[in-house]
PDB file of C-alpha atoms in Angstrom:
ATOM      1  CA  MET K   1       6.373   0.195  17.581  1.00  0.00           C
ATOM      2  CA  THR K   2       3.935   2.421  19.409  1.00  0.00           C
ATOM      3  CA  GLN K   3       6.342   5.252  19.055  1.00  0.00           C
ATOM      4  CA  THR K   4       6.640   4.721  15.464  1.00  0.00           C
ATOM      5  CA  ILE K   5       2.906   4.719  14.955  1.00  0.00           C
ATOM      6  CA  ILE K   6       2.318   7.904  17.061  1.00  0.00           C
ATOM      7  CA  LYS K   7       5.029   9.810  15.171  1.00  0.00           C
ATOM      8  CA  SER K   8       3.676   8.626  11.807  1.00  0.00           C
ATOM      9  CA  LEU K   9       0.045   9.599  12.691  1.00  0.00           C
ATOM     10  CA  LYS K  10       1.342  13.001  13.562  1.00  0.00           C
ATOM     11  CA  ASP K  11       3.268  13.421  10.479  1.00  0.00           C
ATOM     12  CA  ILE K  12       0.339  12.681   8.125  1.00  0.00           C
ATOM     13  CA  LEU K  13      -1.608  15.629   9.581  1.00  0.00           C
ATOM     14  CA  SER K  14       1.167  18.114   8.482  1.00  0.00           C
ATOM     15  CA  ALA K  15       0.514  20.363   5.433  1.00  0.00           C
ATOM     16  CA  GLU K  16       3.266  18.953   3.225  1.00  0.00           C
ATOM     17  CA  VAL K  17       1.945  15.499   3.760  1.00  0.00           C
ATOM     18  CA  LEU K  18      -1.748  16.529   3.262  1.00  0.00           C
ATOM     19  CA  LEU K  19      -0.779  18.318  -0.095  1.00  0.00           C
ATOM     20  CA  PHE K  20       1.219  15.317  -1.221  1.00  0.00           C
ATOM     21  CA  VAL K  21      -1.671  13.083  -0.546  1.00  0.00           C
ATOM     22  CA  LEU K  22      -4.054  15.394  -2.641  1.00  0.00           C
ATOM     23  CA  LYS K  23      -1.631  15.379  -5.535  1.00  0.00           C
ATOM     24  CA  VAL K  24      -1.332  11.678  -5.576  1.00  0.00           C
ATOM     25  CA  THR K  25      -5.044  10.957  -5.318  1.00  0.00           C
ATOM     26  CA  LEU K  26      -5.880  13.295  -8.106  1.00  0.00           C
ATOM     27  CA  ILE K  27      -3.383  11.558 -10.395  1.00  0.00           C
ATOM     28  CA  ALA K  28      -4.496   7.922  -9.231  1.00  0.00           C
ATOM     29  CA  LEU K  29      -8.151   8.837  -9.768  1.00  0.00           C
ATOM     30  CA  ALA K  30      -7.381   9.836 -13.231  1.00  0.00           C
ATOM     31  CA  VAL K  31      -5.422   6.719 -14.120  1.00  0.00           C
ATOM     32  CA  THR K  32      -7.933   4.447 -12.494  1.00  0.00           C
ATOM     33  CA  ALA K  33     -10.891   6.074 -14.387  1.00  0.00           C
ATOM     34  CA  ALA K  34      -8.951   5.254 -17.648  1.00  0.00           C
ATOM     35  CA  ILE K  35      -8.176   1.731 -16.754  1.00  0.00           C
ATOM     36  CA  VAL K  36     -11.925   1.110 -15.692  1.00  0.00           C
ATOM     37  CA  TRP K  37     -13.128   2.567 -18.807  1.00  0.00           C
ATOM     38  CA  LEU K  38     -10.786   0.583 -21.063  1.00  0.00           C
ATOM     39  CA  VAL K  39     -10.960  -2.728 -19.615  1.00  0.00           C
ATOM     40  CA  GLY K  40     -14.065  -2.704 -17.210  1.00  0.00           C
ATOM     41  CA  GLY K  41     -16.048  -4.681 -19.604  1.00  0.00           C
ATOM     42  CA  GLY K  42     -13.386  -7.556 -19.670  1.00  0.00           C
ATOM     43  CA  ILE K  43     -13.124  -7.549 -15.956  1.00  0.00           C
ATOM     44  CA  ASN K  44     -16.932  -7.873 -15.629  1.00  0.00           C
ATOM     45  CA  SER K  45     -17.168 -10.597 -17.956  1.00  0.00           C
ATOM     46  CA  PHE K  46     -14.200 -12.582 -16.190  1.00  0.00           C
ATOM     47  CA  VAL K  47     -15.965 -12.188 -12.794  1.00  0.00           C
ATOM     48  CA  ALA K  48     -19.366 -13.371 -14.159  1.00  0.00           C
ATOM     49  CA  GLY K  49     -17.699 -16.484 -15.901  1.00  0.00           C
ATOM     50  CA  TYR K  50     -15.486 -17.084 -12.608  1.00  0.00           C
ATOM     51  CA  LEU K  51     -18.779 -17.274 -10.544  1.00  0.00           C
ATOM     52  CA  SER K  52     -20.713 -19.335 -12.834  1.00  0.00           C
ATOM     53  CA  TRP K  53     -20.393 -22.275 -10.550  1.00  0.00           C
ATOM     54  CA  ILE K  54     -22.776 -20.725  -8.026  1.00  0.00           C
ATOM     55  CA  PRO K  55     -26.195 -22.409  -8.444  1.00  0.00           C
ATOM     56  CA  TRP K  56     -28.347 -19.576  -7.690  1.00  0.00           C
ATOM     57  CA  GLU K  57     -28.448 -16.818 -10.334  1.00  0.00           C
ATOM     58  CA  TRP K  58     -29.375 -14.087  -7.943  1.00  0.00           C
ATOM     59  CA  LEU K  59     -26.270 -14.885  -5.712  1.00  0.00           C
ATOM     60  CA  GLN K  60     -24.158 -14.976  -8.962  1.00  0.00           C
ATOM     61  CA  SER K  61     -25.353 -11.579 -10.002  1.00  0.00           C
ATOM     62  CA  THR K  62     -24.851 -10.021  -6.526  1.00  0.00           C
ATOM     63  CA  GLY K  63     -21.475 -11.611  -6.186  1.00  0.00           C
ATOM     64  CA  ALA K  64     -20.387 -10.378  -9.601  1.00  0.00           C
ATOM     65  CA  LYS K  65     -21.437  -6.873  -8.859  1.00  0.00           C
ATOM     66  CA  VAL K  66     -19.696  -6.679  -5.319  1.00  0.00           C
ATOM     67  CA  ALA K  67     -16.484  -8.334  -6.840  1.00  0.00           C
ATOM     68  CA  SER K  68     -16.373  -5.818  -9.790  1.00  0.00           C
ATOM     69  CA  ILE K  69     -16.598  -3.018  -7.359  1.00  0.00           C
ATOM     70  CA  ALA K  70     -13.895  -4.376  -5.136  1.00  0.00           C
ATOM     71  CA  ILE K  71     -11.693  -4.997  -8.306  1.00  0.00           C
ATOM     72  CA  GLY K  72     -12.093  -1.382  -9.387  1.00  0.00           C
ATOM     73  CA  TYR K  73     -11.276  -0.414  -5.673  1.00  0.00           C
ATOM     74  CA  MET K  74      -8.295  -2.458  -5.858  1.00  0.00           C
ATOM     75  CA  VAL K  75      -7.063  -0.742  -9.074  1.00  0.00           C
ATOM     76  CA  PHE K  76      -7.458   2.606  -7.426  1.00  0.00           C
ATOM     77  CA  ILE K  77      -5.418   1.367  -4.209  1.00  0.00           C
ATOM     78  CA  ILE K  78      -2.778  -0.070  -6.462  1.00  0.00           C
ATOM     79  CA  MET K  79      -2.435   3.444  -8.454  1.00  0.00           C
ATOM     80  CA  ILE K  80      -2.214   5.162  -4.955  1.00  0.00           C
ATOM     81  CA  SER K  81       0.675   2.935  -4.160  1.00  0.00           C
ATOM     82  CA  LEU K  82       2.490   3.258  -7.449  1.00  0.00           C
ATOM     83  CA  VAL K  83       2.295   6.989  -7.696  1.00  0.00           C
ATOM     84  CA  THR K  84       3.160   7.470  -4.121  1.00  0.00           C
ATOM     85  CA  SER K  85       6.305   5.315  -4.579  1.00  0.00           C
ATOM     86  CA  PHE K  86       7.208   7.419  -7.725  1.00  0.00           C
ATOM     87  CA  MET K  87       6.777  10.837  -5.959  1.00  0.00           C
ATOM     88  CA  ILE K  88       7.695  10.041  -2.245  1.00  0.00           C
ATOM     89  CA  GLU K  89      11.466  10.730  -2.172  1.00  0.00           C
ATOM     90  CA  PRO K  90      11.453  14.530  -1.566  1.00  0.00           C
ATOM     91  CA  LEU K  91       8.878  14.017   1.099  1.00  0.00           C
ATOM     92  CA  LEU K  92      10.868  11.348   2.947  1.00  0.00           C
ATOM     93  CA  ILE K  93      13.950  13.527   2.971  1.00  0.00           C
ATOM     94  CA  LYS K  94      12.220  16.409   4.322  1.00  0.00           C
ATOM     95  CA  LEU K  95      10.575  14.324   7.153  1.00  0.00           C
ATOM     96  CA  ALA K  96      13.958  12.664   7.950  1.00  0.00           C
ATOM     97  CA  LYS K  97      15.598  16.079   8.319  1.00  0.00           C
ATOM     98  CA  LYS K  98      12.791  17.194  10.645  1.00  0.00           C
ATOM     99  CA  HIS K  99      13.040  14.102  12.956  1.00  0.00           C
ATOM    100  CA  TYR K 100      16.425  12.761  12.430  1.00  0.00           C
ATOM    101  CA  PRO K 101      18.817  15.568  11.411  1.00  0.00           C
ATOM    102  CA  GLU K 102      21.897  13.607  12.152  1.00  0.00           C
ATOM    103  CA  ARG K 103      20.848  11.140   9.423  1.00  0.00           C
ATOM    104  CA  LYS K 104      22.537  11.819   5.837  1.00  0.00           C
ATOM    105  CA  VAL K 105      21.126  10.677   2.582  1.00  0.00           C
ATOM    106  CA  VAL K 106      23.410   8.123   1.291  1.00  0.00           C
ATOM    107  CA  GLY K 107      21.876   7.178  -1.888  1.00  0.00           C
ATOM    108  CA  ARG K 108      18.761   7.414  -4.162  1.00  0.00           C
ATOM    109  CA  PRO K 109      16.267   4.772  -5.118  1.00  0.00           C
ATOM    110  CA  ASN K 110      16.601   3.815  -8.782  1.00  0.00           C
ATOM    111  CA  VAL K 111      13.396   4.960 -10.518  1.00  0.00           C
ATOM    112  CA  THR K 112      13.244   1.897 -12.657  1.00  0.00           C
ATOM    113  CA  THR K 113      13.808  -0.493  -9.794  1.00  0.00           C
ATOM    114  CA  SER K 114      11.254   1.318  -7.693  1.00  0.00           C
ATOM    115  CA  ILE K 115       8.626   1.142 -10.293  1.00  0.00           C
ATOM    116  CA  LEU K 116       9.427  -2.430 -11.137  1.00  0.00           C
ATOM    117  CA  LEU K 117       9.088  -3.659  -7.474  1.00  0.00           C
ATOM    118  CA  SER K 118       5.757  -1.758  -7.047  1.00  0.00           C
ATOM    119  CA  LEU K 119       4.336  -3.388 -10.366  1.00  0.00           C
ATOM    120  CA  LYS K 120       5.578  -6.690  -9.387  1.00  0.00           C
ATOM    121  CA  SER K 121       4.117  -6.376  -5.820  1.00  0.00           C
ATOM    122  CA  ALA K 122       0.822  -4.997  -7.345  1.00  0.00           C
ATOM    123  CA  VAL K 123       0.628  -7.942  -9.839  1.00  0.00           C
ATOM    124  CA  ILE K 124       1.158 -10.518  -7.176  1.00  0.00           C
ATOM    125  CA  MET K 125      -1.482  -8.923  -4.925  1.00  0.00           C
ATOM    126  CA  PHE K 126      -4.046  -8.485  -7.733  1.00  0.00           C
ATOM    127  CA  VAL K 127      -3.678 -12.004  -9.179  1.00  0.00           C
ATOM    128  CA  LEU K 128      -4.024 -13.380  -5.574  1.00  0.00           C
ATOM    129  CA  PHE K 129      -6.988 -11.330  -4.998  1.00  0.00           C
ATOM    130  CA  ILE K 130      -8.684 -12.206  -8.426  1.00  0.00           C
ATOM    131  CA  PHE K 131      -8.350 -16.009  -7.617  1.00  0.00           C
ATOM    132  CA  THR K 132      -9.254 -15.949  -3.930  1.00  0.00           C
ATOM    133  CA  PHE K 133     -11.529 -12.917  -3.461  1.00  0.00           C
ATOM    134  CA  PRO K 134     -14.379 -15.236  -2.153  1.00  0.00           C
ATOM    135  CA  ILE K 135     -12.191 -15.345   1.141  1.00  0.00           C
ATOM    136  CA  MET K 136     -13.136 -11.802   1.697  1.00  0.00           C
ATOM    137  CA  PHE K 137     -16.681 -12.706   2.341  1.00  0.00           C
ATOM    138  CA  ILE K 138     -15.648 -14.937   5.319  1.00  0.00           C
ATOM    139  CA  PRO K 139     -16.293 -12.973   8.702  1.00  0.00           C
ATOM    140  CA  LEU K 140     -12.988 -11.850  10.458  1.00  0.00           C
ATOM    141  CA  ILE K 141     -10.860 -14.097   8.261  1.00  0.00           C
ATOM    142  CA  GLY K 142     -11.722 -12.180   5.255  1.00  0.00           C
ATOM    143  CA  ALA K 143     -10.794  -8.998   6.764  1.00  0.00           C
ATOM    144  CA  VAL K 144      -7.380 -10.087   7.963  1.00  0.00           C
ATOM    145  CA  TYR K 145      -6.807 -11.615   4.629  1.00  0.00           C
ATOM    146  CA  MET K 146      -7.404  -8.405   2.834  1.00  0.00           C
ATOM    147  CA  LEU K 147      -4.952  -6.618   5.116  1.00  0.00           C
ATOM    148  CA  TRP K 148      -2.271  -9.186   4.256  1.00  0.00           C
ATOM    149  CA  LEU K 149      -3.023  -8.787   0.575  1.00  0.00           C
ATOM    150  CA  TRP K 150      -2.634  -5.075   0.853  1.00  0.00           C
ATOM    151  CA  SER K 151       0.626  -5.587   2.692  1.00  0.00           C
ATOM    152  CA  ILE K 152       1.974  -7.228  -0.135  1.00  0.00           C
ATOM    153  CA  LEU K 153       1.416  -4.238  -2.088  1.00  0.00           C
ATOM    154  CA  LEU K 154       3.098  -1.859   0.331  1.00  0.00           C
ATOM    155  CA  LYS K 155       6.071  -3.728   1.938  1.00  0.00           C
ATOM    156  CA  LYS K 156       8.731  -4.457  -0.502  1.00  0.00           C
ATOM    157  CA  PRO K 157       8.384  -1.221  -2.511  1.00  0.00           C
ATOM    158  CA  THR K 158       8.357   0.949   0.745  1.00  0.00           C
ATOM    159  CA  ILE K 159      11.381  -0.931   2.303  1.00  0.00           C
ATOM    160  CA  TYR K 160      13.121  -0.115  -0.910  1.00  0.00           C
ATOM    161  CA  ASP K 161      12.102   3.451  -1.202  1.00  0.00           C
ATOM    162  CA  VAL K 162      12.916   4.236   2.371  1.00  0.00           C
ATOM    163  CA  SER K 163      16.167   2.175   2.947  1.00  0.00           C
ATOM    164  CA  SER K 164      17.722   3.222  -0.392  1.00  0.00           C
ATOM    165  CA  LEU K 165      17.954   6.962   0.848  1.00  0.00           C
ATOM    166  CA  PHE K 166      19.527   6.369   4.270  1.00  0.00           C
ATOM    167  CA  ILE K 167      20.935   2.819   4.639  1.00  0.00           C
ATOM    168  CA  ALA K 168      23.510   1.308   2.293  1.00  0.00           C
ATOM    169  CA  ASP K 169      24.008  -1.960   4.159  1.00  0.00           C
ATOM    170  CA  LYS K 170      21.491  -4.532   3.366  1.00  0.00           C
ATOM    171  CA  LYS K 171      21.977  -6.500   6.483  1.00  0.00           C
ATOM    172  CA  GLU K 172      21.229  -3.328   8.558  1.00  0.00           C
ATOM    173  CA  VAL K 173      17.892  -2.968   6.406  1.00  0.00           C
ATOM    174  CA  LYS K 174      16.958  -6.358   7.051  1.00  0.00           C
ATOM    175  CA  LYS K 175      17.476  -5.949  10.905  1.00  0.00           C
ATOM    176  CA  ARG K 176      15.409  -3.056  10.981  1.00  0.00           C
ATOM    177  CA  THR K 177      12.438  -4.245   9.100  1.00  0.00           C
ATOM    178  CA  LYS K 178      11.781  -7.586  10.928  1.00  0.00           C
ATOM    179  CA  LYS K 179       8.457  -6.220  11.706  1.00  0.00           C
ATOM    180  CA  SER K 180       7.680  -5.028   8.252  1.00  0.00           C
ATOM    181  CA  THR K 181       4.413  -7.199   7.405  1.00  0.00           C
ATOM    182  CA  ILE K 182       2.753  -6.003  10.754  1.00  0.00           C
ATOM    183  CA  LEU K 183       3.744  -2.391   9.816  1.00  0.00           C
ATOM    184  CA  ALA K 184       2.344  -2.770   6.219  1.00  0.00           C
ATOM    185  CA  MET K 185      -0.923  -4.235   7.604  1.00  0.00           C
ATOM    186  CA  ILE K 186      -1.332  -1.514   9.883  1.00  0.00           C
ATOM    187  CA  ALA K 187      -0.888   1.047   7.093  1.00  0.00           C
ATOM    188  CA  ALA K 188      -3.260  -1.073   4.893  1.00  0.00           C
ATOM    189  CA  GLY K 189      -5.785  -0.689   7.701  1.00  0.00           C
ATOM    190  CA  PHE K 190      -6.678   2.697   6.074  1.00  0.00           C
ATOM    191  CA  ASN K 191      -8.083   1.143   3.101  1.00  0.00           C
ATOM    192  CA  TYR K 192     -11.065   0.112   5.157  1.00  0.00           C
ATOM    193  CA  ILE K 193     -12.052   3.726   6.058  1.00  0.00           C
ATOM    194  CA  PRO K 194     -13.549   5.921   3.322  1.00  0.00           C
ATOM    195  CA  LEU K 195     -11.494   8.865   2.466  1.00  0.00           C
ATOM    196  CA  LEU K 196      -8.674   7.815   4.793  1.00  0.00           C
ATOM    197  CA  ASN K 197      -7.862   5.082   2.346  1.00  0.00           C
ATOM    198  CA  ILE K 198      -5.841   7.640   0.249  1.00  0.00           C
ATOM    199  CA  PHE K 199      -3.503   7.941   3.215  1.00  0.00           C
ATOM    200  CA  SER K 200      -2.387   4.147   3.235  1.00  0.00           C
ATOM    201  CA  ALA K 201       0.415   4.245   0.906  1.00  0.00           C
ATOM    202  CA  VAL K 202       2.090   7.518   2.391  1.00  0.00           C
ATOM    203  CA  PHE K 203       1.330   6.321   5.872  1.00  0.00           C
ATOM    204  CA  ALA K 204       3.380   3.099   5.080  1.00  0.00           C
ATOM    205  CA  GLN K 205       6.139   5.172   3.720  1.00  0.00           C
ATOM    206  CA  ILE K 206       6.260   7.317   6.938  1.00  0.00           C
ATOM    207  CA  LEU K 207       5.845   4.338   9.067  1.00  0.00           C
ATOM    208  CA  PHE K 208       8.859   2.632   7.623  1.00  0.00           C
ATOM    209  CA  LEU K 209      10.879   5.746   7.759  1.00  0.00           C
ATOM    210  CA  HIS K 210      10.392   5.880  11.492  1.00  0.00           C
ATOM    211  CA  ALA K 211      10.898   2.154  12.078  1.00  0.00           C
ATOM    212  CA  ILE K 212      14.178   2.138  10.002  1.00  0.00           C
ATOM    213  CA  LEU K 213      15.630   5.454  11.461  1.00  0.00           C
ATOM    214  CA  GLY K 214      13.917   5.654  14.866  1.00  0.00           C
ATOM    215  CA  GLU K 215      15.766   5.194  18.046  1.00  0.00           C
ATOM    216  CA  GLU K 216      13.581   2.309  19.140  1.00  0.00           C
ATOM    217  CA  LYS K 217      15.434   0.368  16.591  1.00  0.00           C
ATOM    218  CA  HIS K 218      18.911   0.953  18.161  1.00  0.00           C
TER     219      HIS K 218
END
């Protein structure tokens, strides 16, 4: 796994990956801004109602503000993940040719399946977050819990995107992705770092590329 992480970190500093991340970020920002503008008021009302059980008004108000910001941030992270999944194929093929020239492209991700998997993972993660977000205020436990939630967003869509290109045998895919939750949580760690958070989804894709095709899996 160490070799996988090192290779992936080197890859995200390459010009083609940086350009890809810039394009994805601009698209995700535009979509997030539109969503917040359209439904931001409803989200704020929901959060305020959800926290109405708290006896202290000042704590309700503070909690609502923090939760609303966190939800907006979550929407942005989800958009980054969705756009990355939609646009990643050419970049993965290019990186595979660079590191594993013997590997051939054996298929293509179905666009509809890829989008549906990403949306399903996003909905599961977002719903869990909406109804359990007070956990994020628990020291240490909250931090690990958030990494796990973000891993839900990344894991299945990323496995599908990468494996569909290079491995036809589903049993082989399962064998090579035993540590998928850990890898997704490692990639999700970028979400805790301002500016580097825009690399989380593409880092996950590159991590899984090396985990699935790398020699340490043989």
